[in-house]
XYZ file of N, CA and C in Angstrom:
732
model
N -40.188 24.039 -75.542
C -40.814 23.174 -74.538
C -40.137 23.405 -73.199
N -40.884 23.301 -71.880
C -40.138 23.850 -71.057
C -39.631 22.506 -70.256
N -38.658 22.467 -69.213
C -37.962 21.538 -68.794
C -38.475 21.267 -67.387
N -38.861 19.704 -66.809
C -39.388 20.114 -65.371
C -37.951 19.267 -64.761
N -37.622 19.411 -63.355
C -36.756 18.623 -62.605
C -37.774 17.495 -62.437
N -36.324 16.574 -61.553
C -37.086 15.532 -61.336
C -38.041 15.436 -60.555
N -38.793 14.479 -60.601
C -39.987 13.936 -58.901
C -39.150 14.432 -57.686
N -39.559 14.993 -56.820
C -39.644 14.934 -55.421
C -38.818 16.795 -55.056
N -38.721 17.777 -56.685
C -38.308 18.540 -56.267
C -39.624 19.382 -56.226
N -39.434 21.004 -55.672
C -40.140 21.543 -55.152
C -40.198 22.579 -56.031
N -39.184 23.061 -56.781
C -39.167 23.754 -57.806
C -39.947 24.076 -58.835
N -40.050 25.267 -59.572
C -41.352 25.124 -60.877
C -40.306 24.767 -62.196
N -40.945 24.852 -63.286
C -40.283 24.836 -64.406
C -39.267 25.437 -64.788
N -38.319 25.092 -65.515
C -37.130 25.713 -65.783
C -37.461 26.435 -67.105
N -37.620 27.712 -67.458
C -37.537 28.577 -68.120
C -35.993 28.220 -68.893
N -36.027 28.402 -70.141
C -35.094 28.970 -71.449
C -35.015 30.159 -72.176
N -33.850 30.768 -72.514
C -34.058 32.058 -73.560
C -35.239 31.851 -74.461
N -35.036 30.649 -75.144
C -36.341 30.723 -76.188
C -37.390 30.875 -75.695
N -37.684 30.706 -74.038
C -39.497 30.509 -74.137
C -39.184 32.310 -73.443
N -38.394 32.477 -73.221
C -38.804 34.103 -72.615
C -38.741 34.751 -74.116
N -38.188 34.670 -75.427
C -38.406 35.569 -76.470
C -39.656 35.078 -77.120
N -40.398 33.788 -76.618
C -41.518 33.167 -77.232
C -42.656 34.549 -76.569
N -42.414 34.069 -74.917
C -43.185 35.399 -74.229
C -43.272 36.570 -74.480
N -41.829 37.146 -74.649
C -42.348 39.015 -75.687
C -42.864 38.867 -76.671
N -42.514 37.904 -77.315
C -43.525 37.944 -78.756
C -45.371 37.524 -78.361
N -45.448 36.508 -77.839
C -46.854 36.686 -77.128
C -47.364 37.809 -76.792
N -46.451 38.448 -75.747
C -47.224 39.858 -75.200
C -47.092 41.179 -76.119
N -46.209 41.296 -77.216
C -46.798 42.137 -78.092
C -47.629 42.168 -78.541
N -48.437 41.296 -78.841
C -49.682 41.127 -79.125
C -51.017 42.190 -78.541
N -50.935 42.652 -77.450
C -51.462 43.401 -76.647
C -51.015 44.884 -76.806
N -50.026 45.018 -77.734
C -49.844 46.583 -77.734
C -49.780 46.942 -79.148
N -50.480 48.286 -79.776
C -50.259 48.281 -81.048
C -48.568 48.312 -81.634
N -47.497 48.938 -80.809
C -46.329 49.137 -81.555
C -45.449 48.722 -79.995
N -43.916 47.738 -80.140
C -43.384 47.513 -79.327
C -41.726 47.680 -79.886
N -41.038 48.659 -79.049
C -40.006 48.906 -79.004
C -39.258 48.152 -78.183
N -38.374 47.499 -78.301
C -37.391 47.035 -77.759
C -35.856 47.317 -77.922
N -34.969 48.503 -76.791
C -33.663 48.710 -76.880
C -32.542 48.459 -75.979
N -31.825 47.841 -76.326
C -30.985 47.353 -75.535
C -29.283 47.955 -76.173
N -28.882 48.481 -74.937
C -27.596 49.169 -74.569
C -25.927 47.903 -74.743
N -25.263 48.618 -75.248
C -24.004 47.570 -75.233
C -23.995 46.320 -75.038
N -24.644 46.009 -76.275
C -24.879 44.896 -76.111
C -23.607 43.681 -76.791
N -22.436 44.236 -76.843
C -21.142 43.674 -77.012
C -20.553 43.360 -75.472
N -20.966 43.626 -74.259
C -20.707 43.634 -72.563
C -21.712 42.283 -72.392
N -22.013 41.307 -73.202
C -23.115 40.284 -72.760
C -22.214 39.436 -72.112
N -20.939 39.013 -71.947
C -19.944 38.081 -71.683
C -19.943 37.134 -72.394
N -19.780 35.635 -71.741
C -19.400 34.578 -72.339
C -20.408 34.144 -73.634
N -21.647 34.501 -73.123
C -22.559 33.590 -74.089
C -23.361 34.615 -74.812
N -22.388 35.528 -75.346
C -22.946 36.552 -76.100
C -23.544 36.332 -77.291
N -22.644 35.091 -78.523
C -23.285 35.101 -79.289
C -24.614 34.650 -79.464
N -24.807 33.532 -78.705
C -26.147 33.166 -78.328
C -27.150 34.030 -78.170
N -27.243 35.068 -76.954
C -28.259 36.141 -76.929
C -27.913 37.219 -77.840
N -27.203 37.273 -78.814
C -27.684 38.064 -79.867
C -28.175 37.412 -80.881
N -28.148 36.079 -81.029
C -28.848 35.271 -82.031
C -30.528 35.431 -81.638
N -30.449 35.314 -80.341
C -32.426 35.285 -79.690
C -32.857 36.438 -79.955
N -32.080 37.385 -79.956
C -32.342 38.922 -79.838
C -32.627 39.430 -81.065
N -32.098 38.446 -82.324
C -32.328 39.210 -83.532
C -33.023 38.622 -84.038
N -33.990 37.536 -83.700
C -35.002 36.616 -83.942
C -36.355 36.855 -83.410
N -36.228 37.707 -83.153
C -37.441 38.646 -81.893
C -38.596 39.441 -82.870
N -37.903 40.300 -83.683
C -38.874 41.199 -84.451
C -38.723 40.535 -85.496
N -39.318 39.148 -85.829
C -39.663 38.612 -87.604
C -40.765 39.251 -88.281
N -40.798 38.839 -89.221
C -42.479 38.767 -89.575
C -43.352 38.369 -89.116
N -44.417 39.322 -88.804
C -45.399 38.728 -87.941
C -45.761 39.044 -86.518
N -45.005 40.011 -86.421
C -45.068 40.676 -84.945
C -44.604 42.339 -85.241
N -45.219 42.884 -84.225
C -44.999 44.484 -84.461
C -44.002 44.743 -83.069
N -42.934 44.059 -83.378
C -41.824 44.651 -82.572
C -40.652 45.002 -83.017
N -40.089 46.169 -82.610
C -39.088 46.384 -83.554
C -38.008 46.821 -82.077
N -36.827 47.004 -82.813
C -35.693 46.318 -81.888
C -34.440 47.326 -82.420
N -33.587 47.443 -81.188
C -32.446 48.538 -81.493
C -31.433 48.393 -80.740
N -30.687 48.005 -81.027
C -29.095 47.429 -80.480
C -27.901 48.925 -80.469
N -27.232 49.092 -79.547
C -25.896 49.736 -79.616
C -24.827 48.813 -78.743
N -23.689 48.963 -79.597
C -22.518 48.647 -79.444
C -21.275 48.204 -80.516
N -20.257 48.209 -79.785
C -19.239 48.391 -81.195
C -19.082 47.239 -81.559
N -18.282 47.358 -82.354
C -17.865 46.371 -83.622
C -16.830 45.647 -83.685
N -18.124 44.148 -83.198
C -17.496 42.754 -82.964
C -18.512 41.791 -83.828
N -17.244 40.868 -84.327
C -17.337 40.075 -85.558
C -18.641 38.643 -84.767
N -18.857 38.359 -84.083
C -19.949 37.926 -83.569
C -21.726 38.668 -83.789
N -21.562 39.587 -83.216
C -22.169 40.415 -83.150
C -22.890 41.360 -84.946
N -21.680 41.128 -85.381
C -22.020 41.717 -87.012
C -22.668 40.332 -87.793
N -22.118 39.318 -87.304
C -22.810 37.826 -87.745
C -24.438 38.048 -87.979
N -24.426 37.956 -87.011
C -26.147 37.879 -86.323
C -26.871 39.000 -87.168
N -26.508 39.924 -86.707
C -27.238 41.090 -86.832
C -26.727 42.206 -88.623
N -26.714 40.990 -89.411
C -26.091 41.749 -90.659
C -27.293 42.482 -91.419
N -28.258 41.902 -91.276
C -29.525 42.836 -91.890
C -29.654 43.381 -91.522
N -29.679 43.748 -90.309
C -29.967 45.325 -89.498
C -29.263 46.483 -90.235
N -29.881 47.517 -90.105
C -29.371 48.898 -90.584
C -28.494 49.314 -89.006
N -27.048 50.168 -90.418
C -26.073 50.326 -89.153
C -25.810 51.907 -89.474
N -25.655 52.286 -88.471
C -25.670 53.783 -88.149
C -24.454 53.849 -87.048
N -23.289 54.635 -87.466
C -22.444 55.003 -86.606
C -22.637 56.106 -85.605
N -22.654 56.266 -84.180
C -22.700 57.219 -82.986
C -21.544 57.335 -82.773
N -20.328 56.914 -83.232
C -19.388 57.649 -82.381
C -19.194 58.885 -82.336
N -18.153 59.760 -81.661
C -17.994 60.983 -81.642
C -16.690 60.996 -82.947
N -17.172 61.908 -83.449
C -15.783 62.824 -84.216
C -14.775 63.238 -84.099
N -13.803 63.217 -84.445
C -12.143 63.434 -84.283
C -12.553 64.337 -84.259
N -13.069 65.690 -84.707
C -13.196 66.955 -84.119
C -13.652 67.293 -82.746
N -14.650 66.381 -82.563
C -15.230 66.729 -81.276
C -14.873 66.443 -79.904
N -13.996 64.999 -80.409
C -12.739 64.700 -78.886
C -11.979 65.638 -79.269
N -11.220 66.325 -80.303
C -10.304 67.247 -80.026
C -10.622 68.342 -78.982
N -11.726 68.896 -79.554
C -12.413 69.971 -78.785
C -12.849 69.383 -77.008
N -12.949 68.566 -76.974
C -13.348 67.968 -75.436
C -12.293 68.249 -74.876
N -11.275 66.754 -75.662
C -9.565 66.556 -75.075
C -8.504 67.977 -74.699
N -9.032 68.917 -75.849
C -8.388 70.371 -75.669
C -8.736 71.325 -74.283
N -10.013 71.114 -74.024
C -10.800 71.963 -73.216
C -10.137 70.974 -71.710
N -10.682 70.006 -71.734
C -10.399 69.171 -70.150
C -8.877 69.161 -69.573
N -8.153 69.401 -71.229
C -6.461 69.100 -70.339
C -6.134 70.998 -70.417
N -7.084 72.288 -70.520
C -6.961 73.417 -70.151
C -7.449 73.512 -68.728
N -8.646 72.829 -68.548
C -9.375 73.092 -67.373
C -8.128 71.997 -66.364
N -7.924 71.070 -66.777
C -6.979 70.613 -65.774
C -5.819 71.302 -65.226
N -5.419 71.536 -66.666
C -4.024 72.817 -66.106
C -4.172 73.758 -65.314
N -5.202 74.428 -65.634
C -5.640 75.812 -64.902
C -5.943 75.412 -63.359
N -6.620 74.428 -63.180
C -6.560 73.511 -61.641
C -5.730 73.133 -61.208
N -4.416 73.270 -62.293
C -3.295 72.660 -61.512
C -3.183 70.799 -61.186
N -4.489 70.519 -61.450
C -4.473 68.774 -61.560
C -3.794 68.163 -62.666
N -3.808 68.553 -63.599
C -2.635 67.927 -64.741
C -1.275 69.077 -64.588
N 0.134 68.275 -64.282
C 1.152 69.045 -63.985
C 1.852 68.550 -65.360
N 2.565 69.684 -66.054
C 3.465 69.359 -67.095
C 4.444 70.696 -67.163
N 5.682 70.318 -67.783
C 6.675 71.778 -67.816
C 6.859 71.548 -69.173
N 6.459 70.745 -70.181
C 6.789 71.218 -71.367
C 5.475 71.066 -71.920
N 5.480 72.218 -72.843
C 4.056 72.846 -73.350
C 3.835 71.435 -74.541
N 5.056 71.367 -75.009
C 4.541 70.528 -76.143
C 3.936 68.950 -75.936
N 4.193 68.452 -74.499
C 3.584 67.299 -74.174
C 2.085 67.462 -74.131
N 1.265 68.830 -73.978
C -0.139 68.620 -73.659
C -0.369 68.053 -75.149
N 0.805 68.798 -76.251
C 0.122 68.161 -77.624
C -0.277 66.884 -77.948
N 1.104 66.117 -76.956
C 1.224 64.704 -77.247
C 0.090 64.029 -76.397
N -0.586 64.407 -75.370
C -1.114 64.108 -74.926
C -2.564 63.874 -75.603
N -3.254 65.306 -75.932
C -4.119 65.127 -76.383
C -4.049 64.512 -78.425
N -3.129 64.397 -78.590
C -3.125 63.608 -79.927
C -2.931 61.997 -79.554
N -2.512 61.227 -78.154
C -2.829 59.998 -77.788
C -3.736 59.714 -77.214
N -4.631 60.718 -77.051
C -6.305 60.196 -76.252
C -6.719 60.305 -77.103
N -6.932 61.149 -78.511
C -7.778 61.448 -79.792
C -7.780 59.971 -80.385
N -6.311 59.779 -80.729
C -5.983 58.645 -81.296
C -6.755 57.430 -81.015
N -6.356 56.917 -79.282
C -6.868 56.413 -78.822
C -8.670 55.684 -78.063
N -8.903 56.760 -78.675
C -10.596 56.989 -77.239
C -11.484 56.303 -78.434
N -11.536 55.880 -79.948
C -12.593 55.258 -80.864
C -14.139 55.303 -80.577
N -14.191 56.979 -80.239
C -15.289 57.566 -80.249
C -15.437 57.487 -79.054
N -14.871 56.829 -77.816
C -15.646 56.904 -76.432
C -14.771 58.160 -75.355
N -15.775 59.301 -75.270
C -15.552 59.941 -74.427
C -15.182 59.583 -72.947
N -16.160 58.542 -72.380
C -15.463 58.094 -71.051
C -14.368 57.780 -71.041
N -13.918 57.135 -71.944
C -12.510 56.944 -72.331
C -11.347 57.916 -71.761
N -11.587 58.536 -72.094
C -10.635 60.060 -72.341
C -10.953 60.129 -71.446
N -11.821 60.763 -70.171
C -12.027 61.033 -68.799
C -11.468 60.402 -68.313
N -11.194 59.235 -68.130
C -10.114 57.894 -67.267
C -9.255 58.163 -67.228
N -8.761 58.123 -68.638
C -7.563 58.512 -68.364
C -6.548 60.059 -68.408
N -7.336 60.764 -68.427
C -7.149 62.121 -68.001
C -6.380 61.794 -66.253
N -8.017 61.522 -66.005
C -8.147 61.011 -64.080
C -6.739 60.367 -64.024
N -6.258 59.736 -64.363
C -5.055 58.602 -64.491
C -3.649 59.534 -64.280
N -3.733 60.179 -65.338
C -2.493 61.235 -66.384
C -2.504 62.233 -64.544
N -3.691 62.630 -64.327
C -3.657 63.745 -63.426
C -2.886 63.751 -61.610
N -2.610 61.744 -62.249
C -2.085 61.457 -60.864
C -0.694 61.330 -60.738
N 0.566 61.468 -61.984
C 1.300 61.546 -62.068
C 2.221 63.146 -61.348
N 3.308 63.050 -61.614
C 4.134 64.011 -60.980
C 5.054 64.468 -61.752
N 5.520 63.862 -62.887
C 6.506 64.785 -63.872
C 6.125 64.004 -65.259
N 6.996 65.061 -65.790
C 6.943 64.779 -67.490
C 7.240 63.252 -68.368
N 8.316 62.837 -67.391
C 8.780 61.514 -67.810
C 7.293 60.564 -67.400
N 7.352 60.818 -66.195
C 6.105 59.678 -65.945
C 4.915 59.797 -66.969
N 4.394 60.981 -67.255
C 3.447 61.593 -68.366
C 3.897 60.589 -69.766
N 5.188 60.914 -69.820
C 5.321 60.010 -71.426
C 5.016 58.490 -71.018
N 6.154 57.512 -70.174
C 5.655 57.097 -70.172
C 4.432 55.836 -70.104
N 3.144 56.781 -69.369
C 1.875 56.317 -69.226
C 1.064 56.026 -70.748
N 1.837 57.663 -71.288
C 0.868 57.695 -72.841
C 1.417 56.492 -73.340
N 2.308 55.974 -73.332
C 2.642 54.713 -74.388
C 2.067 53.054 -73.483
N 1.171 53.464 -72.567
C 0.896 51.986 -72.095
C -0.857 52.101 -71.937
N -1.269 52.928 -72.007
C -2.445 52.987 -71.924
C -3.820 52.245 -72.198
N -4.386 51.408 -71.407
C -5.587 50.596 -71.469
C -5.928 50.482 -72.764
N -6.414 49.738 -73.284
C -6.837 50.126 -74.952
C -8.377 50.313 -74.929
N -9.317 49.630 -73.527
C -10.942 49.338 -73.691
C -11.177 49.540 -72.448
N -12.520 50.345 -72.028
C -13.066 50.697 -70.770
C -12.880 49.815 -69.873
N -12.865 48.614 -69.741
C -12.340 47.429 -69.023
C -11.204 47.105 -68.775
N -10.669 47.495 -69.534
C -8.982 47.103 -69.097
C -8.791 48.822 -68.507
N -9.442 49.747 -68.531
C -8.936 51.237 -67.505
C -9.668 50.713 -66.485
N -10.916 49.855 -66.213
C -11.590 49.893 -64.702
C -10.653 48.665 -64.016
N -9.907 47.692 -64.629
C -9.388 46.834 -63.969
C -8.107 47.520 -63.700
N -7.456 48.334 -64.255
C -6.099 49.195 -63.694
C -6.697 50.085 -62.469
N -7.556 50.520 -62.617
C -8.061 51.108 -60.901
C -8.008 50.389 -59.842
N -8.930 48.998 -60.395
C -8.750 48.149 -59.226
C -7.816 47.530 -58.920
N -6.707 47.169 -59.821
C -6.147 46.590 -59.459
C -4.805 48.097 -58.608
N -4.828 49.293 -58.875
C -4.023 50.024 -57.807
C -4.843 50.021 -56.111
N -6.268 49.560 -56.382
C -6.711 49.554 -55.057
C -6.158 48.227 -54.100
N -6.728 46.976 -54.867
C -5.704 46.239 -54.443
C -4.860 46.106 -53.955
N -4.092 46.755 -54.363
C -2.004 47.076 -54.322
C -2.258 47.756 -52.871
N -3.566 48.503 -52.630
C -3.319 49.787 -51.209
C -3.018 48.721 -50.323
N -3.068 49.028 -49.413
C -3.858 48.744 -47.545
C -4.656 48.024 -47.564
N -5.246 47.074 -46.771
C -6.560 47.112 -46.428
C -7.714 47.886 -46.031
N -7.157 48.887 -45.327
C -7.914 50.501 -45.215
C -8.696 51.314 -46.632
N -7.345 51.006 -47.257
C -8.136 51.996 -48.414
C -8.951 51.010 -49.100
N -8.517 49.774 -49.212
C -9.695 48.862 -50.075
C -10.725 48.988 -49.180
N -10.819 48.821 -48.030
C -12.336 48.324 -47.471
C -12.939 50.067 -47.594
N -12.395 51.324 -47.438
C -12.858 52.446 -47.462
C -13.296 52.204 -49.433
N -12.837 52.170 -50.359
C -13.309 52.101 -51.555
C -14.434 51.274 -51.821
N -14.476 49.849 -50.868
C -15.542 48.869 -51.518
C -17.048 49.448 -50.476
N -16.483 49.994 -49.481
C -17.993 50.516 -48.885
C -18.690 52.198 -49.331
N -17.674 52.849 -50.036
C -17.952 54.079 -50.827
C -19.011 53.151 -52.035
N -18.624 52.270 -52.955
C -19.234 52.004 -54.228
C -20.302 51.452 -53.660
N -20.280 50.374 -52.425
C -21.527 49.601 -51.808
C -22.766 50.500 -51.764
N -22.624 51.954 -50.659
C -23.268 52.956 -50.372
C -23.956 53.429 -51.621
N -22.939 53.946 -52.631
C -23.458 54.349 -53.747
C -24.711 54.313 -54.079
N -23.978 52.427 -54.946
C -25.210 51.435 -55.586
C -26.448 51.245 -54.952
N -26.018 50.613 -53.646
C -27.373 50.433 -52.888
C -28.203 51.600 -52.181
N -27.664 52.446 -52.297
C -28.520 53.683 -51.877
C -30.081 54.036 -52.392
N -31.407 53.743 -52.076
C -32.414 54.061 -52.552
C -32.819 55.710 -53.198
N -31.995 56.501 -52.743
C -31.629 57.904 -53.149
C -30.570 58.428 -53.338
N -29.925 59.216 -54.386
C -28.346 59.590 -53.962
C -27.913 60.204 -52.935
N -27.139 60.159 -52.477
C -26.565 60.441 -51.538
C -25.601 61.844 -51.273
N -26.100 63.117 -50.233
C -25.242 63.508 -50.391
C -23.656 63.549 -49.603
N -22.764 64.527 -50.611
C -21.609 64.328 -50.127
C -21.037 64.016 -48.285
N -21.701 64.509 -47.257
C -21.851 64.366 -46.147
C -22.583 62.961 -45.420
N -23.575 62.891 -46.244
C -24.502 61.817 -45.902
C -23.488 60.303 -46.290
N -23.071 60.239 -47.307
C -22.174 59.581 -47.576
C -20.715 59.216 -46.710
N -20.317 60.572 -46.364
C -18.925 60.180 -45.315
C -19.325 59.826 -44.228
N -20.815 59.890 -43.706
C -21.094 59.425 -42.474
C -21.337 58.034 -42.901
N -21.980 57.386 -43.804
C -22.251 56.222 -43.902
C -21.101 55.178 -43.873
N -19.827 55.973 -44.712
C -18.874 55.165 -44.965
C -18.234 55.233 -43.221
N -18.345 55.880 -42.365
C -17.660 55.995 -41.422
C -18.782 54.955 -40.531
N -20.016 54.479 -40.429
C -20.417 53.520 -39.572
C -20.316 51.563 -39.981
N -19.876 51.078 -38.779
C -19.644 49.809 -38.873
C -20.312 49.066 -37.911
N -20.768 47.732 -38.348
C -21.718 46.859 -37.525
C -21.587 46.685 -36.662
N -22.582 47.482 -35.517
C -22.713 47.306 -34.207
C -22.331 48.837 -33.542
N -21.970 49.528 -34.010
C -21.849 50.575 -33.746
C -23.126 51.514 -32.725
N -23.052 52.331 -32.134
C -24.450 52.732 -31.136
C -24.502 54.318 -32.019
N -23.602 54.733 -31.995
C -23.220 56.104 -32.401
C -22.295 56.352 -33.253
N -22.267 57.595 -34.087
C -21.215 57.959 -35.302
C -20.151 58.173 -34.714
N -19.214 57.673 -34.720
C -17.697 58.169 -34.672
C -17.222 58.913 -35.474
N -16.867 60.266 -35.382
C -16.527 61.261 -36.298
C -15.418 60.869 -36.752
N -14.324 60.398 -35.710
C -12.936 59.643 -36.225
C -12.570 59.146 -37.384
N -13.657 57.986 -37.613
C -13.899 57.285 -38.447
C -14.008 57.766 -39.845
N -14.371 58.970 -40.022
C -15.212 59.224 -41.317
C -13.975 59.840 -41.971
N -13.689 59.447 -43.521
C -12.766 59.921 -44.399
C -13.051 61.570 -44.722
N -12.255 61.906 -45.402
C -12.507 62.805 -46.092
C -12.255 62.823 -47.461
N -13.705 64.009 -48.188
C -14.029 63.500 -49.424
C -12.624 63.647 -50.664
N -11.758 64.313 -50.566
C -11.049 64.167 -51.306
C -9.936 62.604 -51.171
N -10.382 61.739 -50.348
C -9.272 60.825 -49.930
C -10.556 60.157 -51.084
N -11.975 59.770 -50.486
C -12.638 58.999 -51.661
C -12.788 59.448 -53.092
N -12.531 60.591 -53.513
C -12.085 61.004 -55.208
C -10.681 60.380 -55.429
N -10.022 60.370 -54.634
C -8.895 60.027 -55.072
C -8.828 58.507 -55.620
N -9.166 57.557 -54.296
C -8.788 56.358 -54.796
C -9.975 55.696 -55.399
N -11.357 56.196 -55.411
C -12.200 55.602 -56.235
C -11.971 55.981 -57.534
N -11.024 57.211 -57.537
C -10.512 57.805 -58.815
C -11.809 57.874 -59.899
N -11.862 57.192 -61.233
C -13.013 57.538 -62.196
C -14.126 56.901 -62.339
N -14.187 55.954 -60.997
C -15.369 55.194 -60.503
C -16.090 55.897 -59.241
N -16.235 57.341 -59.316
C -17.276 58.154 -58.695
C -16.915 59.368 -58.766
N -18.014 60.545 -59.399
C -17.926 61.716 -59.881
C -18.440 62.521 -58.430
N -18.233 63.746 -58.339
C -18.635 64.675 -57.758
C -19.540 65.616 -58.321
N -21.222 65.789 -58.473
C -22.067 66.411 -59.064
C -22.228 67.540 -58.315
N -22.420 69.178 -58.975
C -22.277 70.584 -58.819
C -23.479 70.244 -57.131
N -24.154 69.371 -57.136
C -25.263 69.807 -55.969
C -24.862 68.947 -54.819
């Protein structure tokens, strides 16, 4: 049932989860077959268990919708959704080896990962294997991380403190941005602004000019504009550089 405010507001009805999963189920009706997939769906926040309870109440009997969840494995989440058929995606201890092996060669050979003893790349890549529970981004972070160090000691150790979940590596970024200047934070938060809000991507140029104009400005100040290795650096593994 839906909820109205009181007399004299101007507002329409207050919508609930239930009447919006009442609505997909209504409008399947109109299509012979309805897929519904939804991505990490363990990232819902506070009131997660709730929308995975609505979510798995969606395709009953009686409706031709069928429904497909990814994300890992949380005891909320396995509640709800125990009838569902479960199929593991992670990646294979073989196959981060082979990643982890290849990225900390290609790093070396770049000279971006520095080490003088051969046997730390071992240790290295046997604490990201260990560590990464199938997530490749994982391992990219903190590669990015490892690559900002300067000797061997610091290399060890990082490996023994290392983020345990994609969230706790994006809040160690931010929180070294933080720690900068005000310069480099406001240069980082208008790099990601540009990004996101960009109606097209942006290229690498198009971008340092953007980050270099400020409100009210008549004309580009070349002054102004960073250079792109200063924004790889401190946006660090929160913005890639693509071959084009």
């Amino acid at each position: 049932m839906n909820h109205y405010p009181e007399s004299g507001s101007i507002t329409g009805p207050l919508v609930t989860p239930e009447d919006l999963c009442l609505l997909i189920q209504s409008l399947s009706a109109f299509f012979d077959e309805v897929m519904i997939i939804i991505d990490a769906l363990d990232e819902c926040g506070s009131g997660r268990s709730k929308v995975v309870e609505l979510l798995a109440g969606i395709n009953v009997d009686g409706f031709n919708i069928k429904t497909l969840f990814t994300s890992r494995l949380e005891t909320d989440i396995e509640l709800h959704l125990h009838d569902y058929e479960k199929i593991s995606i992670a990646a294979t201890s073989s196959d981060l080896k082979l990643y982890v092996a290849s990225e900390i060669e290609r790093r070396s050979r770049e000279k971006s990962l520095r080490t003088r003893d051969p046997e730390l790349k071992r240790e290295i890549m046997d604490r990201l294997v260990d560590g990464a529970e199938g997530m490749f981004r994982w391992v990219a972070c903190q590669l990015d991380y490892l690559c900002e160090l300067n000797t061997d000691k610091a290399l060890r150790k990082a490996l023994n403190s290392l983020p345990p979940t994609l969230f706790a590596t994006y809040e160690r970024i931010l929180d070294r941005v933080n720690a900068s200047n005000s310069d480099t934070q406001q240069l980082v938060q208008r790099v990601l602004t540009w990004i996101v809000c960009s109606k097209e991507p942006l290229s690498t140029i198009e971008l340092l000019e953007a980050v270099a104009i400020s409100e009210g400005d008549a004309e580009l100040d070349f002054e102004a504009m960073p250079d792109e290795e200063g924004i790889l650096k401190w946006c660090s593994s929160l913005v890639r550089r693509t071959p084009d």
